[in-house]
CSV table of C-alpha atoms in Angstrom, one decimal:
chain,number,residue,atom,x,y,z
O,104,MET,CA,0.0,-23.3,-12.7
O,105,LYS,CA,2.2,-25.5,-10.5
O,106,VAL,CA,0.4,-27.5,-7.9
O,107,VAL,CA,2.4,-29.1,-5.1
O,108,ALA,CA,1.2,-32.2,-3.1
O,109,SER,CA,-2.5,-32.9,-3.0
O,110,LEU,CA,-3.9,-29.4,-3.5
O,111,LEU,CA,-7.7,-29.4,-4.0
O,112,LEU,CA,-8.4,-26.9,-6.8
O,113,PHE,CA,-11.9,-26.2,-7.9
O,114,LEU,CA,-12.7,-24.3,-11.0
O,115,ALA,CA,-16.2,-22.8,-11.5
O,116,THR,CA,-17.7,-20.4,-14.0
O,117,SER,CA,-20.3,-18.0,-12.6
O,118,SER,CA,-23.7,-18.2,-14.4
O,119,THR,CA,-24.3,-14.5,-13.9
O,120,SER,CA,-21.0,-13.1,-15.3
O,121,THR,CA,-17.9,-14.0,-17.2
O,122,ALA,CA,-15.9,-14.3,-14.0
O,123,ILE,CA,-13.8,-17.4,-13.5
O,124,ARG,CA,-13.3,-18.5,-9.9
O,125,LEU,CA,-10.3,-20.5,-8.6
O,126,TYR,CA,-10.6,-22.0,-5.1
O,127,PHE,CA,-7.5,-23.2,-3.1
O,128,ASN,CA,-8.6,-24.8,0.1
O,129,ASP,CA,-6.3,-27.7,1.1
O,130,SER,CA,-4.3,-26.9,4.2
O,131,ASN,CA,-1.9,-29.8,3.6
O,132,SER,CA,-0.6,-28.3,0.3
O,133,GLY,CA,0.9,-25.3,-1.3
O,134,ALA,CA,0.4,-23.9,-4.8
O,135,SER,CA,2.0,-21.4,-7.1
O,136,LEU,CA,0.6,-19.2,-9.8
O,137,GLN,CA,3.4,-18.3,-12.2
O,138,ASN,CA,4.2,-17.2,-15.8
O,139,SER,CA,0.5,-16.7,-16.6
O,140,SER,CA,-2.2,-14.1,-17.0
O,141,TYR,CA,-5.5,-14.6,-15.3
O,142,PRO,CA,-8.0,-12.1,-16.7
O,143,SER,CA,-11.5,-11.9,-15.3
O,144,HIS,CA,-10.5,-14.1,-12.3
O,145,ASN,CA,-11.4,-14.2,-8.7
O,146,ILE,CA,-9.0,-16.2,-6.5
O,147,PHE,CA,-10.2,-17.6,-3.2
O,148,ILE,CA,-7.7,-19.0,-0.7
O,149,SER,CA,-9.2,-20.7,2.5
O,150,ASN,CA,-8.9,-23.4,5.2
O,151,GLY,CA,-5.2,-23.0,5.8
O,152,ALA,CA,-4.1,-23.2,2.2
O,153,THR,CA,-1.0,-21.3,1.0
O,154,LEU,CA,-0.8,-19.6,-2.5
O,155,GLN,CA,2.3,-18.0,-3.9
O,156,LEU,CA,2.4,-15.5,-6.8
O,157,THR,CA,5.7,-15.6,-8.7
O,158,ASN,CA,7.4,-15.0,-12.0
O,159,GLY,CA,5.2,-12.0,-13.1
O,160,ALA,CA,1.9,-13.7,-12.9
O,161,SER,CA,-1.1,-11.3,-13.4
O,162,ILE,CA,-4.5,-11.5,-11.9
O,163,THR,CA,-7.3,-9.1,-12.8
O,164,ALA,CA,-10.8,-9.3,-11.4
O,165,PRO,CA,-13.7,-9.0,-13.8
O,166,ALA,CA,-15.4,-5.6,-14.3
O,167,SER,CA,-18.6,-5.5,-12.2
O,168,VAL,CA,-22.0,-3.7,-12.2
O,169,ASP,CA,-21.9,-3.9,-8.4
O,170,ASP,CA,-19.2,-4.2,-5.7
O,171,GLY,CA,-18.1,-7.5,-7.0
O,172,GLU,CA,-15.5,-9.8,-5.5
O,173,SER,CA,-11.8,-9.1,-4.7
O,174,ALA,CA,-9.2,-10.2,-7.2
O,175,ILE,CA,-7.8,-12.3,-4.4
O,176,ARG,CA,-9.6,-13.1,-1.1
O,177,ILE,CA,-7.7,-14.8,1.7
O,178,ASP,CA,-9.8,-16.5,4.5
O,179,ASP,CA,-7.9,-18.3,7.3
O,180,ALA,CA,-5.1,-18.9,4.8
O,181,SER,CA,-1.8,-17.5,3.5
O,182,PHE,CA,-0.8,-15.6,0.5
O,183,ILE,CA,2.9,-14.9,-0.5
O,184,GLY,CA,3.3,-12.2,-3.2
O,185,VAL,CA,6.8,-12.5,-4.7
O,186,ASN,CA,6.5,-11.2,-8.3
O,187,GLY,CA,3.3,-10.3,-10.0
O,188,THR,CA,0.4,-7.9,-10.5
O,189,ILE,CA,-3.1,-7.9,-8.9
O,190,THR,CA,-5.8,-5.6,-10.1
O,191,GLY,CA,-9.3,-5.1,-8.7
O,192,GLY,CA,-12.3,-5.1,-11.1
O,193,ALA,CA,-13.2,-1.9,-13.0
O,194,ASN,CA,-16.5,0.1,-13.2
O,195,PHE,CA,-17.5,-0.2,-9.6
O,196,GLY,CA,-14.0,-0.1,-8.2
O,197,GLY,CA,-13.2,-3.6,-7.0
O,198,ILE,CA,-10.7,-4.5,-4.3
O,199,GLY,CA,-7.3,-5.9,-5.1
O,200,VAL,CA,-6.7,-8.2,-2.1
O,201,THR,CA,-8.9,-8.9,0.9
O,202,ILE,CA,-7.5,-10.6,4.1
O,203,SER,CA,-10.0,-12.0,6.6
O,204,SER,CA,-10.1,-14.4,9.5
O,205,SER,CA,-13.3,-16.2,10.7
O,206,ARG,CA,-14.2,-15.9,14.3
O,207,ASP,CA,-13.4,-19.6,14.9
O,208,GLY,CA,-10.5,-19.8,12.5
O,209,ARG,CA,-7.5,-21.8,13.8
O,210,GLN,CA,-5.0,-20.1,11.5
O,211,THR,CA,-4.2,-16.4,11.1
O,212,ALA,CA,-5.1,-15.1,7.7
O,213,GLN,CA,-1.9,-13.5,6.4
O,214,ALA,CA,-0.5,-11.9,3.2
O,215,SER,CA,3.0,-10.7,2.4
O,216,PHE,CA,4.0,-8.5,-0.5
O,217,GLY,CA,7.6,-8.3,-1.8
O,218,ALA,CA,9.4,-5.7,-3.8
O,219,ALA,CA,8.4,-7.1,-7.2
O,220,MET,CA,4.6,-7.0,-6.4
O,221,ALA,CA,2.1,-4.5,-7.7
O,222,VAL,CA,-1.5,-4.3,-6.4
O,223,TYR,CA,-4.1,-1.9,-7.8
O,224,GLY,CA,-7.6,-1.1,-6.6
O,225,GLY,CA,-10.1,-1.1,-9.5
O,226,ASP,CA,-10.9,2.1,-11.2
O,227,ALA,CA,-14.5,3.4,-11.2
O,228,ALA,CA,-16.4,4.4,-14.3
O,229,ARG,CA,-17.0,8.0,-15.4
O,230,LYS,CA,-20.7,7.5,-16.3
O,231,GLU,CA,-21.8,8.1,-12.7
O,232,THR,CA,-20.4,8.9,-9.2
O,233,THR,CA,-18.6,5.8,-8.0
O,234,GLN,CA,-16.0,4.9,-5.5
O,235,GLY,CA,-12.5,3.6,-6.5
O,236,GLY,CA,-11.5,0.3,-5.1
O,237,ASP,CA,-9.1,-0.3,-2.2
O,238,ALA,CA,-5.8,-1.9,-3.2
O,239,VAL,CA,-5.5,-4.0,0.0
O,240,GLN,CA,-8.0,-4.4,2.8
O,241,VAL,CA,-7.8,-6.2,6.2
O,242,ILE,CA,-11.2,-6.8,7.7
O,243,GLN,CA,-11.1,-9.1,10.7
O,244,SER,CA,-9.1,-9.4,13.9
O,245,GLY,CA,-6.4,-12.1,13.5
O,246,SER,CA,-5.7,-11.0,10.0
O,247,ARG,CA,-2.3,-9.5,9.0
O,248,ALA,CA,-0.8,-7.9,5.9
O,249,THR,CA,3.0,-7.3,5.7
O,250,PHE,CA,4.6,-5.0,3.1
O,251,ASP,CA,8.3,-5.5,2.5
O,252,GLY,CA,8.1,-3.6,-0.8
O,253,GLY,CA,6.0,-3.4,-3.9
O,254,THR,CA,3.7,-0.8,-5.5
O,255,ILE,CA,0.3,-0.3,-3.9
O,256,VAL,CA,-2.1,2.0,-5.7
O,257,ALA,CA,-5.7,2.9,-4.8
O,258,GLY,CA,-8.4,2.8,-7.5
O,259,ARG,CA,-9.5,6.1,-9.0
O,260,GLY,CA,-13.0,7.3,-8.0
O,261,CYS,CA,-15.2,9.1,-10.5
O,262,SER,CA,-17.9,11.8,-10.5
O,263,GLN,CA,-20.1,12.4,-13.5
O,264,GLU,CA,-17.5,15.0,-14.7
O,265,VAL,CA,-14.1,13.7,-13.9
O,266,CYS,CA,-12.1,10.7,-12.4
O,267,GLY,CA,-9.2,10.7,-10.0
O,268,VAL,CA,-10.1,13.8,-8.1
O,269,SER,CA,-12.6,12.5,-5.5
O,270,ASN,CA,-14.1,9.2,-4.3
O,271,ASN,CA,-10.7,7.5,-4.7
O,272,GLY,CA,-10.1,4.2,-2.9
O,273,ASN,CA,-7.5,3.5,-0.2
O,274,ALA,CA,-4.0,2.1,-0.7
O,275,ILE,CA,-4.5,0.3,2.6
O,276,LYS,CA,-7.8,-0.1,4.5
O,277,VAL,CA,-7.9,-1.8,7.9
O,278,VAL,CA,-11.3,-2.4,9.5
O,279,MET,CA,-9.8,-4.8,12.1
O,280,GLY,CA,-6.5,-6.7,12.1
O,281,GLU,CA,-2.9,-5.7,11.6
O,282,VAL,CA,-0.8,-4.1,8.9
O,283,ILE,CA,3.0,-3.9,9.0
O,284,VAL,CA,4.7,-1.6,6.5
O,285,LYS,CA,8.5,-2.0,6.0
O,286,GLY,CA,8.8,-0.9,2.4
O,287,GLY,CA,6.9,-0.1,-0.8
O,288,MET,CA,5.6,2.7,-2.9
O,289,PHE,CA,2.1,3.8,-1.8
O,290,ASP,CA,-0.3,5.9,-3.8
O,291,GLY,CA,-3.5,6.5,-1.8
O,292,ASP,CA,-4.6,6.9,1.8
O,293,PHE,CA,-4.1,4.7,4.8
O,294,TYR,CA,-7.5,4.1,6.4
O,295,ASN,CA,-7.6,2.6,9.9
O,296,LEU,CA,-11.0,2.0,11.6
O,297,GLN,CA,-10.3,-0.4,14.5
O,298,GLY,CA,-7.1,-2.1,13.6
O,299,SER,CA,-3.4,-1.4,14.0
O,300,ILE,CA,-0.7,-0.1,11.6
O,301,GLN,CA,3.0,-0.4,12.2
O,302,ILE,CA,5.4,1.6,10.0
O,303,TYR,CA,9.2,0.9,10.0
O,304,GLY,CA,11.7,3.5,9.0
O,305,CYS,CA,12.7,7.1,9.4
O,306,VAL,CA,9.1,8.2,9.5
O,307,ALA,CA,7.1,10.8,11.4
O,308,ILE,CA,3.4,11.8,11.7
O,309,ASP,CA,2.8,15.3,10.5
O,310,ASP,CA,-0.3,16.3,12.3
O,311,GLU,CA,0.5,20.1,12.2
O,312,LYS,CA,0.5,20.5,8.4
O,313,LYS,CA,-2.6,18.6,7.6
O,314,ASP,CA,-3.9,18.3,4.0
O,315,GLU,CA,-6.8,20.2,2.5
O,316,ASP,CA,-9.2,17.6,4.0
O,317,GLY,CA,-7.8,18.0,7.5
O,318,ARG,CA,-6.1,14.6,7.6
O,319,MET,CA,-2.7,14.1,9.2
O,320,ARG,CA,0.1,12.7,6.9
O,321,ILE,CA,2.7,10.0,7.3
O,322,LYS,CA,6.0,11.2,5.9
O,323,GLY,CA,9.6,9.9,5.7
O,324,VAL,CA,11.7,7.0,4.4
O,325,LEU,CA,10.7,3.4,4.9
O,326,SER,CA,13.1,0.6,5.9
O,327,ASP,CA,13.6,-0.4,2.3
O,328,GLY,CA,14.7,3.1,1.4
O,329,SER,CA,11.4,4.1,-0.3
O,330,SER,CA,9.9,7.5,0.4
O,331,ILE,CA,6.4,7.7,1.9
O,332,ASP,CA,3.9,10.6,2.0
O,333,VAL,CA,0.4,9.5,2.5
O,334,ALA,CA,-2.7,10.7,4.3
O,335,TYR,CA,-3.7,8.8,7.4
O,336,VAL,CA,-7.4,8.5,8.3
O,337,GLY,CA,-7.9,7.0,11.8
O,338,GLU,CA,-6.9,7.4,15.5
O,339,GLU,CA,-3.3,8.3,16.0
O,340,GLU,CA,-3.1,5.8,18.9
O,341,GLN,CA,-3.7,3.0,16.5
O,342,LEU,CA,-0.6,4.0,14.4
O,343,GLU,CA,2.8,2.9,15.6
O,344,ILE,CA,6.1,4.2,14.2
O,345,VAL,CA,9.0,1.9,14.7
O,346,TYR,CA,11.8,4.5,14.2
O,347,ASP,CA,14.9,3.5,12.3
O,348,GLU,CA,17.5,6.2,12.1
O,349,SER,CA,19.8,4.2,9.8
O,350,VAL,CA,17.6,5.0,6.8
O,351,CYS,CA,17.3,8.7,7.5
O,352,PRO,CA,18.7,10.9,4.7
O,353,PRO,CA,22.0,12.6,5.6
O,354,ALA,CA,21.8,16.1,6.9
O,355,VAL,CA,23.0,18.8,4.5
O,356,ALA,CA,25.8,20.8,6.3
O,357,ALA,CA,26.1,24.5,5.6
O,358,PRO,CA,29.3,25.4,3.7
O,359,THR,CA,32.3,26.7,5.6
O,360,ILE,CA,34.3,29.6,4.1
O,361,ASP,CA,37.9,30.3,5.2
O,362,THR,CA,38.3,34.0,5.9
O,363,SER,CA,41.8,33.8,7.4
O,364,GLY,CA,44.1,36.5,6.2
O,365,VAL,CA,41.3,38.6,4.7
O,366,GLU,CA,41.0,42.3,5.7
O,367,PHE,CA,37.8,44.2,5.4
O,368,ASP,CA,36.7,47.8,5.4
O,369,SER,CA,33.0,48.5,6.0
O,370,PHE,CA,32.2,48.3,2.3
O,371,GLY,CA,34.2,45.1,1.7
O,372,LYS,CA,32.7,43.4,4.7
O,373,ASN,CA,29.2,44.0,3.5
O,374,SER,CA,30.1,42.7,0.0
O,375,PHE,CA,31.8,39.6,1.5
O,376,MET,CA,28.7,38.8,3.6
O,377,LEU,CA,26.5,39.1,0.6
O,378,SER,CA,28.7,36.7,-1.3
O,379,VAL,CA,28.5,34.2,1.6
O,380,LEU,CA,24.7,34.4,1.6
O,381,VAL,CA,24.7,33.8,-2.2
O,382,SER,CA,27.1,30.8,-1.7
O,383,ILE,CA,24.9,29.3,1.0
O,384,ALA,CA,21.7,29.7,-1.1
O,385,ALA,CA,23.4,28.1,-4.1
O,386,SER,CA,24.6,25.2,-2.0
O,387,LEU,CA,21.2,24.5,-0.6
O,388,ALA,CA,19.6,24.8,-4.1
O,389,MET,CA,21.9,22.0,-5.3
O,390,GLY,CA,20.8,19.7,-2.5
């Protein structure tokens, strides 16, 4: 771990579990976790501190018999995810990253996720019906998460019979606060209670062809070129699409066939039209 300036870092071991907790809470300093694996860790960033995850560092929250703590929790502080992996605790699906601002906080709680980041909600256990963990949640006004890329995957929920079919977590959950999506690969729902979500790209809300649960879907291509197709749970008025035509896939033009100099009788004309239809169908099938 690389510590810059006079960062105050406190390390404590919980007496009730094997969790190791790291606290970053010096607003005058910055820190970087890099080239390391942090199993059974909970990371707390607060009081204006800034933490950067780089060089493939990996943080995994401990498995829990209850809801547990997030792998990373950001309170009135900043997190910069450059290159690494974050995983919520297993069993009772734990949350990957939580971003929160206190009511009297003087600094916006913010987190950014780059193309080389991966965040996973914790998977539930099959022994009983349990909820999968959310990958990233924003829970207070004044908090913001920005996705320029990365892989964001909801934790699998379980019933007593099977996992991954129901009770899954969310890729993004917004209770209050703001989420900005410009890129990334998302596996899981976008849940929005009282916050706002902005999505940049050649994207549309498909509220006519809802999924089997009656939820509208967000479909298209994000500004980084990644495809998105996720269910949206929330009020449509709280979802803003910032349309970018430049990333739209090119339209596929129908083939043109030169018929100059061709003479038809009634039989030949019908045969020719059939060949045209076959040619168009073949062209569309090839993309």
